PDB file of C-alpha atoms in Angstrom:
ATOM      1  CA  MET A   1       0.000   0.000   0.000  1.00  0.00           C
ATOM      2  CA  LEU A   2       1.401   3.372  -1.079  1.00  0.00           C
ATOM      3  CA  PRO A   3       1.595   6.188   1.491  1.00  0.00           C
ATOM      4  CA  GLU A   4      -0.879   9.093   1.119  1.00  0.00           C
ATOM      5  CA  PRO A   5       0.602  12.290  -0.344  1.00  0.00           C
ATOM      6  CA  PRO A   6       1.263  15.071   2.150  1.00  0.00           C
ATOM      7  CA  ASP A   7      -1.326  17.848   2.619  1.00  0.00           C
ATOM      8  CA  ARG A   8       0.038  20.844   0.709  1.00  0.00           C
ATOM      9  CA  ASP A   9      -1.877  23.343   2.887  1.00  0.00           C
ATOM     10  CA  ALA A  10      -0.672  21.883   6.145  1.00  0.00           C
ATOM     11  CA  PRO A  11       2.297  23.487   7.848  1.00  0.00           C
ATOM     12  CA  PRO A  12       5.509  21.640   7.066  1.00  0.00           C
ATOM     13  CA  ALA A  13       6.337  18.975   9.554  1.00  0.00           C
ATOM     14  CA  GLY A  14       9.689  18.926  11.066  1.00  0.00           C
ATOM     15  CA  PRO A  15      11.609  19.743  14.111  1.00  0.00           C
ATOM     16  CA  GLY A  16      10.659  23.067  15.727  1.00  0.00           C
ATOM     17  CA  VAL A  17       7.123  23.345  14.160  1.00  0.00           C
ATOM     18  CA  ASP A  18       4.297  23.827  16.679  1.00  0.00           C
ATOM     19  CA  LEU A  19       1.266  22.381  14.862  1.00  0.00           C
ATOM     20  CA  PRO A  20      -1.345  23.373  17.492  1.00  0.00           C
ATOM     21  CA  ALA A  21      -0.078  26.967  17.485  1.00  0.00           C
ATOM     22  CA  ALA A  22      -0.110  27.174  13.686  1.00  0.00           C
ATOM     23  CA  LEU A  23      -3.638  25.751  13.579  1.00  0.00           C
ATOM     24  CA  ALA A  24      -4.793  28.215  16.230  1.00  0.00           C
ATOM     25  CA  ALA A  25      -3.294  31.095  14.222  1.00  0.00           C
ATOM     26  CA  LYS A  26      -5.123  29.994  11.077  1.00  0.00           C
ATOM     27  CA  THR A  27      -8.364  29.611  13.028  1.00  0.00           C
ATOM     28  CA  ALA A  28      -8.010  33.094  14.478  1.00  0.00           C
ATOM     29  CA  GLU A  29      -7.377  34.499  10.994  1.00  0.00           C
ATOM     30  CA  VAL A  30     -10.506  32.800   9.626  1.00  0.00           C
ATOM     31  CA  GLU A  31     -12.587  34.106  12.531  1.00  0.00           C
ATOM     32  CA  ALA A  32     -11.300  37.635  11.948  1.00  0.00           C
ATOM     33  CA  LEU A  33     -12.222  37.423   8.266  1.00  0.00           C
ATOM     34  CA  ARG A  34     -15.659  36.073   9.153  1.00  0.00           C
ATOM     35  CA  ALA A  35     -16.231  38.909  11.638  1.00  0.00           C
ATOM     36  CA  GLU A  36     -15.136  41.468   9.049  1.00  0.00           C
ATOM     37  CA  LEU A  37     -17.476  39.953   6.457  1.00  0.00           C
ATOM     38  CA  GLU A  38     -20.396  40.010   8.878  1.00  0.00           C
ATOM     39  CA  GLU A  39     -19.681  43.658   9.704  1.00  0.00           C
ATOM     40  CA  THR A  40     -19.606  44.480   6.002  1.00  0.00           C
ATOM     41  CA  ASN A  41     -22.907  42.667   5.470  1.00  0.00           C
ATOM     42  CA  ARG A  42     -24.501  44.613   8.311  1.00  0.00           C
ATOM     43  CA  GLY A  43     -23.267  47.843   6.770  1.00  0.00           C
ATOM     44  CA  VAL A  44     -24.698  46.890   3.362  1.00  0.00           C
ATOM     45  CA  LEU A  45     -28.052  45.983   4.921  1.00  0.00           C
ATOM     46  CA  ALA A  46     -28.106  49.269   6.812  1.00  0.00           C
ATOM     47  CA  LEU A  47     -27.334  51.144   3.576  1.00  0.00           C
ATOM     48  CA  TYR A  48     -30.150  49.353   1.735  1.00  0.00           C
ATOM     49  CA  ALA A  49     -32.543  50.164   4.576  1.00  0.00           C
ATOM     50  CA  GLU A  50     -31.538  53.827   4.423  1.00  0.00           C
ATOM     51  CA  LEU A  51     -31.994  53.902   0.650  1.00  0.00           C
ATOM     52  CA  ASP A  52     -35.445  52.320   1.005  1.00  0.00           C
ATOM     53  CA  THR A  53     -36.366  54.929   3.606  1.00  0.00           C
ATOM     54  CA  GLN A  54     -35.198  57.773   1.386  1.00  0.00           C
ATOM     55  CA  ALA A  55     -36.999  56.315  -1.651  1.00  0.00           C
ATOM     56  CA  GLU A  56     -40.236  56.073   0.346  1.00  0.00           C
ATOM     57  CA  ALA A  57     -39.807  59.638   1.603  1.00  0.00           C
ATOM     58  CA  LEU A  58     -39.212  60.826  -1.975  1.00  0.00           C
ATOM     59  CA  ARG A  59     -42.281  58.933  -3.199  1.00  0.00           C
ATOM     60  CA  GLN A  60     -44.423  60.503  -0.478  1.00  0.00           C
ATOM     61  CA  ALA A  61     -43.052  63.964  -1.236  1.00  0.00           C
ATOM     62  CA  THR A  62     -43.787  63.517  -4.954  1.00  0.00           C
ATOM     63  CA  GLU A  63     -47.302  62.309  -4.182  1.00  0.00           C
ATOM     64  CA  LEU A  64     -47.916  65.268  -1.863  1.00  0.00           C
ATOM     65  CA  LYS A  65     -46.644  67.669  -4.509  1.00  0.00           C
ATOM     66  CA  SER A  66     -48.907  66.143  -7.149  1.00  0.00           C
ATOM     67  CA  ARG A  67     -51.906  66.270  -4.811  1.00  0.00           C
ATOM     68  CA  PHE A  68     -51.142  69.882  -3.894  1.00  0.00           C
ATOM     69  CA  LEU A  69     -50.838  70.904  -7.555  1.00  0.00           C
ATOM     70  CA  ALA A  70     -54.071  69.143  -8.447  1.00  0.00           C
ATOM     71  CA  TYR A  71     -55.942  70.666  -5.482  1.00  0.00           C
ATOM     72  CA  MET A  72     -54.692  74.191  -6.074  1.00  0.00           C
ATOM     73  CA  SER A  73     -55.339  73.952  -9.794  1.00  0.00           C
ATOM     74  CA  HIS A  74     -58.960  72.995  -9.164  1.00  0.00           C
ATOM     75  CA  GLU A  75     -59.336  75.795  -6.608  1.00  0.00           C
ATOM     76  CA  PHE A  76     -57.895  78.374  -9.005  1.00  0.00           C
ATOM     77  CA  ARG A  77     -60.244  77.449 -11.819  1.00  0.00           C
ATOM     78  CA  THR A  78     -63.389  78.846 -10.180  1.00  0.00           C
ATOM     79  CA  PRO A  79     -62.152  82.432  -9.623  1.00  0.00           C
ATOM     80  CA  ILE A  80     -60.413  82.443 -13.019  1.00  0.00           C
ATOM     81  CA  GLY A  81     -63.657  81.413 -14.676  1.00  0.00           C
ATOM     82  CA  SER A  82     -65.499  84.172 -12.855  1.00  0.00           C
ATOM     83  CA  ILE A  83     -62.964  86.807 -13.916  1.00  0.00           C
ATOM     84  CA  ARG A  84     -63.137  85.722 -17.557  1.00  0.00           C
ATOM     85  CA  SER A  85     -66.947  85.692 -17.522  1.00  0.00           C
ATOM     86  CA  ILE A  86     -67.172  89.193 -16.036  1.00  0.00           C
ATOM     87  CA  ALA A  87     -64.618  90.521 -18.512  1.00  0.00           C
ATOM     88  CA  ARG A  88     -66.575  88.987 -21.383  1.00  0.00           C
ATOM     89  CA  LEU A  89     -69.800  90.633 -20.153  1.00  0.00           C
ATOM     90  CA  LEU A  90     -68.035  93.994 -19.968  1.00  0.00           C
ATOM     91  CA  MET A  91     -66.661  93.611 -23.502  1.00  0.00           C
ATOM     92  CA  ASP A  92     -70.161  92.727 -24.719  1.00  0.00           C
ATOM     93  CA  ARG A  93     -71.387  96.068 -23.258  1.00  0.00           C
ATOM     94  CA  VAL A  94     -74.145  94.332 -21.284  1.00  0.00           C
ATOM     95  CA  ASP A  95     -74.119  97.130 -18.668  1.00  0.00           C
ATOM     96  CA  GLY A  96     -73.517  99.953 -21.101  1.00  0.00           C
ATOM     97  CA  PRO A  97     -70.758 101.348 -23.330  1.00  0.00           C
ATOM     98  CA  LEU A  98     -67.076 101.467 -22.395  1.00  0.00           C
ATOM     99  CA  THR A  99     -64.657 104.304 -22.865  1.00  0.00           C
ATOM    100  CA  PRO A 100     -61.534 103.521 -24.950  1.00  0.00           C
ATOM    101  CA  GLU A 101     -59.454 103.384 -21.768  1.00  0.00           C
ATOM    102  CA  GLN A 102     -61.933 101.061 -20.078  1.00  0.00           C
ATOM    103  CA  GLU A 103     -61.919  98.767 -23.108  1.00  0.00           C
ATOM    104  CA  THR A 104     -58.111  98.653 -23.005  1.00  0.00           C
ATOM    105  CA  GLN A 105     -58.137  97.716 -19.329  1.00  0.00           C
ATOM    106  CA  VAL A 106     -60.815  95.027 -19.758  1.00  0.00           C
ATOM    107  CA  ARG A 107     -58.937  93.557 -22.700  1.00  0.00           C
ATOM    108  CA  PHE A 108     -55.834  93.410 -20.500  1.00  0.00           C
ATOM    109  CA  ILE A 109     -57.874  91.535 -17.859  1.00  0.00           C
ATOM    110  CA  GLN A 110     -59.025  89.059 -20.517  1.00  0.00           C
ATOM    111  CA  GLU A 111     -55.510  88.388 -21.783  1.00  0.00           C
ATOM    112  CA  THR A 112     -54.044  88.033 -18.294  1.00  0.00           C
ATOM    113  CA  SER A 113     -56.793  85.705 -17.082  1.00  0.00           C
ATOM    114  CA  ALA A 114     -56.397  83.575 -20.227  1.00  0.00           C
ATOM    115  CA  GLU A 115     -52.655  83.224 -19.539  1.00  0.00           C
ATOM    116  CA  PHE A 116     -53.383  82.368 -15.907  1.00  0.00           C
ATOM    117  CA  SER A 117     -55.889  79.740 -17.026  1.00  0.00           C
ATOM    118  CA  GLU A 118     -53.262  78.145 -19.287  1.00  0.00           C
ATOM    119  CA  MET A 119     -50.779  78.011 -16.396  1.00  0.00           C
ATOM    120  CA  VAL A 120     -53.345  76.314 -14.173  1.00  0.00           C
ATOM    121  CA  ASP A 121     -54.176  73.791 -16.890  1.00  0.00           C
ATOM    122  CA  ASP A 122     -50.473  72.963 -17.307  1.00  0.00           C
ATOM    123  CA  LEU A 123     -50.048  72.460 -13.563  1.00  0.00           C
ATOM    124  CA  LEU A 124     -53.113  70.242 -13.365  1.00  0.00           C
ATOM    125  CA  ASP A 125     -52.021  68.146 -16.350  1.00  0.00           C
ATOM    126  CA  LEU A 126     -48.515  67.765 -14.913  1.00  0.00           C
ATOM    127  CA  ALA A 127     -49.955  66.625 -11.592  1.00  0.00           C
ATOM    128  CA  LYS A 128     -52.073  64.023 -13.383  1.00  0.00           C
ATOM    129  CA  VAL A 129     -49.104  62.716 -15.368  1.00  0.00           C
ATOM    130  CA  GLU A 130     -46.911  62.426 -12.264  1.00  0.00           C
ATOM    131  CA  ALA A 131     -49.697  60.655 -10.379  1.00  0.00           C
ATOM    132  CA  GLY A 132     -50.258  58.244 -13.260  1.00  0.00           C
ATOM    133  CA  ARG A 133     -53.855  59.357 -13.683  1.00  0.00           C
ATOM    134  CA  VAL A 134     -53.708  60.356 -17.344  1.00  0.00           C
ATOM    135  CA  GLU A 135     -56.007  58.179 -19.429  1.00  0.00           C
ATOM    136  CA  ILE A 136     -55.031  57.411 -23.008  1.00  0.00           C
ATOM    137  CA  SER A 137     -58.039  56.910 -25.294  1.00  0.00           C
ATOM    138  CA  PRO A 138     -56.829  55.708 -28.696  1.00  0.00           C
ATOM    139  CA  ALA A 139     -59.006  55.827 -31.783  1.00  0.00           C
ATOM    140  CA  TRP A 140     -58.503  56.084 -35.529  1.00  0.00           C
ATOM    141  CA  PHE A 141     -58.193  59.648 -36.839  1.00  0.00           C
ATOM    142  CA  GLU A 142     -57.055  61.518 -39.949  1.00  0.00           C
ATOM    143  CA  MET A 143     -54.384  64.219 -39.847  1.00  0.00           C
ATOM    144  CA  VAL A 144     -56.444  66.439 -42.159  1.00  0.00           C
ATOM    145  CA  ASP A 145     -59.158  66.636 -39.506  1.00  0.00           C
ATOM    146  CA  LEU A 146     -56.663  67.356 -36.721  1.00  0.00           C
ATOM    147  CA  PHE A 147     -54.944  70.130 -38.701  1.00  0.00           C
ATOM    148  CA  SER A 148     -58.319  71.640 -39.559  1.00  0.00           C
ATOM    149  CA  ALA A 149     -59.292  71.776 -35.875  1.00  0.00           C
ATOM    150  CA  LEU A 150     -55.954  73.356 -34.916  1.00  0.00           C
ATOM    151  CA  ARG A 151     -56.248  75.919 -37.712  1.00  0.00           C
ATOM    152  CA  GLY A 152     -59.651  76.998 -36.445  1.00  0.00           C
ATOM    153  CA  MET A 153     -58.429  77.099 -32.859  1.00  0.00           C
ATOM    154  CA  PHE A 154     -55.528  79.459 -33.582  1.00  0.00           C
ATOM    155  CA  LYS A 155     -57.272  81.710 -36.099  1.00  0.00           C
ATOM    156  CA  PRO A 156     -58.662  84.084 -33.416  1.00  0.00           C
ATOM    157  CA  VAL A 157     -55.254  84.521 -31.712  1.00  0.00           C
ATOM    158  CA  LEU A 158     -53.255  85.442 -34.817  1.00  0.00           C
ATOM    159  CA  THR A 159     -53.020  89.123 -33.956  1.00  0.00           C
ATOM    160  CA  ASN A 160     -49.524  89.795 -35.336  1.00  0.00           C
ATOM    161  CA  PRO A 161     -49.873  90.733 -39.038  1.00  0.00           C
ATOM    162  CA  ASP A 162     -46.150  90.032 -39.563  1.00  0.00           C
ATOM    163  CA  VAL A 163     -46.528  86.337 -38.722  1.00  0.00           C
ATOM    164  CA  VAL A 164     -48.453  83.764 -40.737  1.00  0.00           C
ATOM    165  CA  LEU A 165     -49.468  80.300 -39.506  1.00  0.00           C
ATOM    166  CA  VAL A 166     -49.204  77.652 -42.240  1.00  0.00           C
ATOM    167  CA  PHE A 167     -50.559  74.099 -42.075  1.00  0.00           C
ATOM    168  CA  GLU A 168     -49.024  71.930 -44.774  1.00  0.00           C
ATOM    169  CA  GLU A 169     -51.217  69.341 -46.439  1.00  0.00           C
ATOM    170  CA  PRO A 170     -50.219  65.957 -44.958  1.00  0.00           C
ATOM    171  CA  GLN A 171     -48.561  63.828 -47.638  1.00  0.00           C
ATOM    172  CA  ASP A 172     -48.620  60.022 -47.530  1.00  0.00           C
ATOM    173  CA  VAL A 173     -49.716  60.077 -43.855  1.00  0.00           C
ATOM    174  CA  PRO A 174     -52.040  57.162 -43.061  1.00  0.00           C
ATOM    175  CA  PRO A 175     -54.815  57.204 -40.456  1.00  0.00           C
ATOM    176  CA  LEU A 176     -53.357  56.930 -36.960  1.00  0.00           C
ATOM    177  CA  TYR A 177     -54.565  54.839 -34.056  1.00  0.00           C
ATOM    178  CA  ASN A 178     -53.658  56.942 -31.047  1.00  0.00           C
ATOM    179  CA  ASP A 179     -55.073  59.615 -28.741  1.00  0.00           C
ATOM    180  CA  ASP A 180     -55.727  62.572 -31.052  1.00  0.00           C
ATOM    181  CA  ARG A 181     -56.580  64.889 -28.133  1.00  0.00           C
ATOM    182  CA  LYS A 182     -53.209  64.326 -26.467  1.00  0.00           C
ATOM    183  CA  LEU A 183     -51.444  64.810 -29.801  1.00  0.00           C
ATOM    184  CA  ALA A 184     -53.412  68.032 -30.355  1.00  0.00           C
ATOM    185  CA  GLN A 185     -52.336  69.220 -26.895  1.00  0.00           C
ATOM    186  CA  ILE A 186     -48.680  68.626 -27.764  1.00  0.00           C
ATOM    187  CA  LEU A 187     -48.994  70.476 -31.064  1.00  0.00           C
ATOM    188  CA  ARG A 188     -50.897  73.334 -29.384  1.00  0.00           C
ATOM    189  CA  ASN A 189     -48.009  73.806 -26.968  1.00  0.00           C
ATOM    190  CA  PHE A 190     -45.502  73.792 -29.829  1.00  0.00           C
ATOM    191  CA  ILE A 191     -47.547  76.245 -31.919  1.00  0.00           C
ATOM    192  CA  SER A 192     -48.240  78.591 -28.984  1.00  0.00           C
ATOM    193  CA  ASN A 193     -44.536  78.786 -28.157  1.00  0.00           C
ATOM    194  CA  ALA A 194     -43.627  79.352 -31.793  1.00  0.00           C
ATOM    195  CA  LEU A 195     -46.114  82.232 -32.108  1.00  0.00           C
ATOM    196  CA  LYS A 196     -44.850  83.808 -28.878  1.00  0.00           C
ATOM    197  CA  PHE A 197     -41.213  83.825 -29.960  1.00  0.00           C
ATOM    198  CA  THR A 198     -41.696  84.685 -33.644  1.00  0.00           C
ATOM    199  CA  LEU A 199     -41.947  88.404 -34.284  1.00  0.00           C
ATOM    200  CA  LYS A 200     -41.806  88.189 -38.082  1.00  0.00           C
ATOM    201  CA  GLY A 201     -42.063  85.433 -40.650  1.00  0.00           C
ATOM    202  CA  GLU A 202     -44.017  82.212 -40.348  1.00  0.00           C
ATOM    203  CA  VAL A 203     -44.901  79.244 -38.188  1.00  0.00           C
ATOM    204  CA  ARG A 204     -45.267  76.079 -40.262  1.00  0.00           C
ATOM    205  CA  VAL A 205     -46.956  72.867 -39.115  1.00  0.00           C
ATOM    206  CA  SER A 206     -46.283  69.666 -41.036  1.00  0.00           C
ATOM    207  CA  ALA A 207     -46.623  65.891 -40.844  1.00  0.00           C
ATOM    208  CA  ARG A 208     -44.540  63.307 -42.664  1.00  0.00           C
ATOM    209  CA  ARG A 209     -44.291  59.558 -42.652  1.00  0.00           C
ATOM    210  CA  ASP A 210     -40.800  58.456 -41.613  1.00  0.00           C
ATOM    211  CA  ASP A 211     -41.292  54.782 -42.403  1.00  0.00           C
ATOM    212  CA  GLN A 212     -44.015  52.198 -42.354  1.00  0.00           C
ATOM    213  CA  ASP A 213     -44.576  52.527 -38.614  1.00  0.00           C
ATOM    214  CA  GLN A 214     -43.839  56.155 -37.598  1.00  0.00           C
ATOM    215  CA  VAL A 215     -45.068  59.674 -38.336  1.00  0.00           C
ATOM    216  CA  THR A 216     -43.293  62.899 -37.340  1.00  0.00           C
ATOM    217  CA  PHE A 217     -45.226  66.114 -36.683  1.00  0.00           C
ATOM    218  CA  ALA A 218     -43.120  69.280 -36.779  1.00  0.00           C
ATOM    219  CA  VAL A 219     -43.713  72.920 -35.874  1.00  0.00           C
ATOM    220  CA  SER A 220     -41.078  75.180 -37.451  1.00  0.00           C
ATOM    221  CA  ASP A 221     -40.727  78.917 -36.952  1.00  0.00           C
ATOM    222  CA  THR A 222     -38.555  81.821 -38.037  1.00  0.00           C
ATOM    223  CA  GLY A 223     -38.323  83.187 -34.510  1.00  0.00           C
ATOM    224  CA  ILE A 224     -35.499  84.066 -32.155  1.00  0.00           C
ATOM    225  CA  GLY A 225     -34.162  80.528 -31.937  1.00  0.00           C
ATOM    226  CA  ILE A 226     -32.568  78.835 -28.949  1.00  0.00           C
ATOM    227  CA  ALA A 227     -28.866  78.896 -28.072  1.00  0.00           C
ATOM    228  CA  PRO A 228     -27.150  75.461 -27.994  1.00  0.00           C
ATOM    229  CA  GLU A 229     -26.490  75.639 -24.240  1.00  0.00           C
ATOM    230  CA  PHE A 230     -30.264  75.551 -23.590  1.00  0.00           C
ATOM    231  CA  HIS A 231     -31.095  72.600 -25.843  1.00  0.00           C
ATOM    232  CA  HIS A 232     -30.458  69.906 -23.237  1.00  0.00           C
ATOM    233  CA  ALA A 233     -32.789  71.494 -20.662  1.00  0.00           C
ATOM    234  CA  ILE A 234     -35.587  72.835 -22.829  1.00  0.00           C
ATOM    235  CA  PHE A 235     -37.913  69.888 -22.093  1.00  0.00           C
ATOM    236  CA  GLN A 236     -37.315  69.952 -18.336  1.00  0.00           C
ATOM    237  CA  ASP A 237     -39.849  71.243 -15.793  1.00  0.00           C
ATOM    238  CA  PHE A 238     -39.951  75.050 -15.420  1.00  0.00           C
ATOM    239  CA  ALA A 239     -37.228  75.502 -18.062  1.00  0.00           C
ATOM    240  CA  GLN A 240     -37.278  78.912 -19.736  1.00  0.00           C
ATOM    241  CA  VAL A 241     -34.910  80.463 -22.266  1.00  0.00           C
ATOM    242  CA  ASP A 242     -33.109  83.598 -21.162  1.00  0.00           C
ATOM    243  CA  SER A 243     -34.078  86.179 -23.777  1.00  0.00           C
ATOM    244  CA  PRO A 244     -35.549  89.699 -23.936  1.00  0.00           C
ATOM    245  CA  ILE A 245     -38.832  88.277 -25.278  1.00  0.00           C
ATOM    246  CA  GLN A 246     -39.024  85.685 -22.497  1.00  0.00           C
ATOM    247  CA  LYS A 247     -38.788  88.444 -19.889  1.00  0.00           C
ATOM    248  CA  ARG A 248     -41.881  90.090 -21.388  1.00  0.00           C
ATOM    249  CA  LEU A 249     -43.911  86.882 -21.411  1.00  0.00           C
ATOM    250  CA  ARG A 250     -45.451  85.051 -18.498  1.00  0.00           C
ATOM    251  CA  GLY A 251     -45.533  81.295 -18.192  1.00  0.00           C
ATOM    252  CA  THR A 252     -44.729  78.325 -16.012  1.00  0.00           C
ATOM    253  CA  GLY A 253     -42.184  76.723 -18.320  1.00  0.00           C
ATOM    254  CA  LEU A 254     -44.196  73.499 -18.105  1.00  0.00           C
ATOM    255  CA  GLY A 255     -45.634  73.303 -21.613  1.00  0.00           C
ATOM    256  CA  LEU A 256     -42.666  71.598 -23.260  1.00  0.00           C
ATOM    257  CA  SER A 257     -42.032  69.322 -20.287  1.00  0.00           C
ATOM    258  CA  LEU A 258     -45.670  68.260 -20.353  1.00  0.00           C
ATOM    259  CA  SER A 259     -45.469  67.687 -24.122  1.00  0.00           C
ATOM    260  CA  LYS A 260     -42.490  65.381 -23.649  1.00  0.00           C
ATOM    261  CA  ARG A 261     -44.295  63.300 -21.039  1.00  0.00           C
ATOM    262  CA  LEU A 262     -47.465  63.088 -23.106  1.00  0.00           C
ATOM    263  CA  ALA A 263     -45.461  61.994 -26.152  1.00  0.00           C
ATOM    264  CA  GLU A 264     -43.891  59.188 -24.115  1.00  0.00           C
ATOM    265  CA  LEU A 265     -47.359  58.063 -22.974  1.00  0.00           C
ATOM    266  CA  LEU A 266     -48.353  57.925 -26.647  1.00  0.00           C
ATOM    267  CA  GLY A 267     -45.374  55.684 -27.421  1.00  0.00           C
ATOM    268  CA  GLY A 268     -43.294  58.434 -29.036  1.00  0.00           C
ATOM    269  CA  SER A 269     -40.653  61.079 -28.402  1.00  0.00           C
ATOM    270  CA  VAL A 270     -39.983  64.792 -28.897  1.00  0.00           C
ATOM    271  CA  ALA A 271     -37.016  66.540 -30.466  1.00  0.00           C
ATOM    272  CA  LEU A 272     -35.612  70.027 -31.028  1.00  0.00           C
ATOM    273  CA  GLN A 273     -33.587  71.616 -33.800  1.00  0.00           C
ATOM    274  CA  SER A 274     -32.788  75.292 -33.321  1.00  0.00           C
ATOM    275  CA  GLU A 275     -30.306  77.981 -34.249  1.00  0.00           C
ATOM    276  CA  LEU A 276     -30.086  81.305 -32.479  1.00  0.00           C
ATOM    277  CA  ASN A 277     -31.627  84.192 -34.474  1.00  0.00           C
ATOM    278  CA  VAL A 278     -32.682  81.759 -37.221  1.00  0.00           C
ATOM    279  CA  GLY A 279     -35.570  79.722 -35.837  1.00  0.00           C
ATOM    280  CA  SER A 280     -36.609  76.478 -34.202  1.00  0.00           C
ATOM    281  CA  THR A 281     -38.300  73.216 -35.089  1.00  0.00           C
ATOM    282  CA  PHE A 282     -40.056  71.246 -32.376  1.00  0.00           C
ATOM    283  CA  SER A 283     -41.207  67.799 -33.420  1.00  0.00           C
ATOM    284  CA  VAL A 284     -43.007  64.787 -32.000  1.00  0.00           C
ATOM    285  CA  THR A 285     -42.642  61.322 -33.511  1.00  0.00           C
ATOM    286  CA  LEU A 286     -45.401  58.787 -32.867  1.00  0.00           C
ATOM    287  CA  PRO A 287     -46.085  55.256 -34.020  1.00  0.00           C
ATOM    288  CA  VAL A 288     -48.885  54.786 -36.532  1.00  0.00           C
ATOM    289  CA  ARG A 289     -50.524  52.504 -33.996  1.00  0.00           C
ATOM    290  CA  LEU A 290     -50.236  52.936 -30.227  1.00  0.00           C
ATOM    291  CA  PRO A 291     -48.060  50.091 -28.889  1.00  0.00           C
ATOM    292  CA  GLY A 292     -49.979  47.469 -26.966  1.00  0.00           C
ATOM    293  CA  ALA A 293     -53.369  48.793 -28.070  1.00  0.00           C
ATOM    294  CA  ALA A 294     -55.807  46.460 -29.785  1.00  0.00           C
ATOM    295  CA  ALA A 295     -57.271  48.506 -32.610  1.00  0.00           C
ATOM    296  CA  ALA A 296     -60.349  47.827 -34.675  1.00  0.00           C
ATOM    297  CA  PRO A 297     -59.856  47.944 -38.458  1.00  0.00           C
ATOM    298  CA  ALA A 298     -59.581  51.540 -39.649  1.00  0.00           C
ATOM    299  CA  THR A 299     -62.460  51.078 -42.084  1.00  0.00           C
ATOM    300  CA  GLU A 300     -64.808  50.466 -39.168  1.00  0.00           C
ATOM    301  CA  THR A 301     -64.213  53.835 -37.537  1.00  0.00           C
ATOM    302  CA  THR A 302     -63.271  56.141 -40.396  1.00  0.00           C
ATOM    303  CA  PRO A 303     -65.363  57.195 -43.395  1.00  0.00           C
TER     304      PRO A 303
END
């Protein structure tokens, strides 16, 4: 019978080697490593617990903010509606004629209350998006109908004779199965911004089919443009461009941020191309059919 090979990890045998002492030293080293590992594990668990606590606190703070915005927005709507109704009655001369100065002041009240109403609507919509309470209602619709509705909506507000609003005839754009109201809201925000920051020239709205599955809607203007350093933040909450025109205009800076979030809910994305003192193009790209939505055949819901 052959002898078993020596254990390579065992301390070498020989004169002067204290095996019990060497074994005790190794045992102590293993225990120290085990204690260090357990301490590390406790630290990791404590860190995870702290992160969970902070995440829960952040979630609660976000929920409180959304609830506050929604509550305040609803509360603001009643007095705003009253102001706009009274101003409309005054402009209709229900209680008698107005002097030129009175008409100027009432018109100022109308414009200011309309801007305030838009701010409140943006805040309320943002609160709904953050709370996950925005309902998407897809249906088949034609771009010609959507452009026609937008054209009629903006006709009364085109007060600058040096700016023209152009809606291009959609070319090779099929019927879309998506939420046309949310898309209209995105385009309204883009068009409103373009008209605000375009003092002369045109604002052009177009739609084109990128491929078989996507359509891009663009709003281009010949306005003041946006410097490159602002491009990365333009779709963030409360972002506003530092310009002389911006200082004259009131707003929350939420319109573009809200448009970005709505586009994502519709399965798409937004983009910006702009050059300072040349103009800007804001665009939203959407799928022809909302992802995950079961759509009836287009011929059943469209003429």
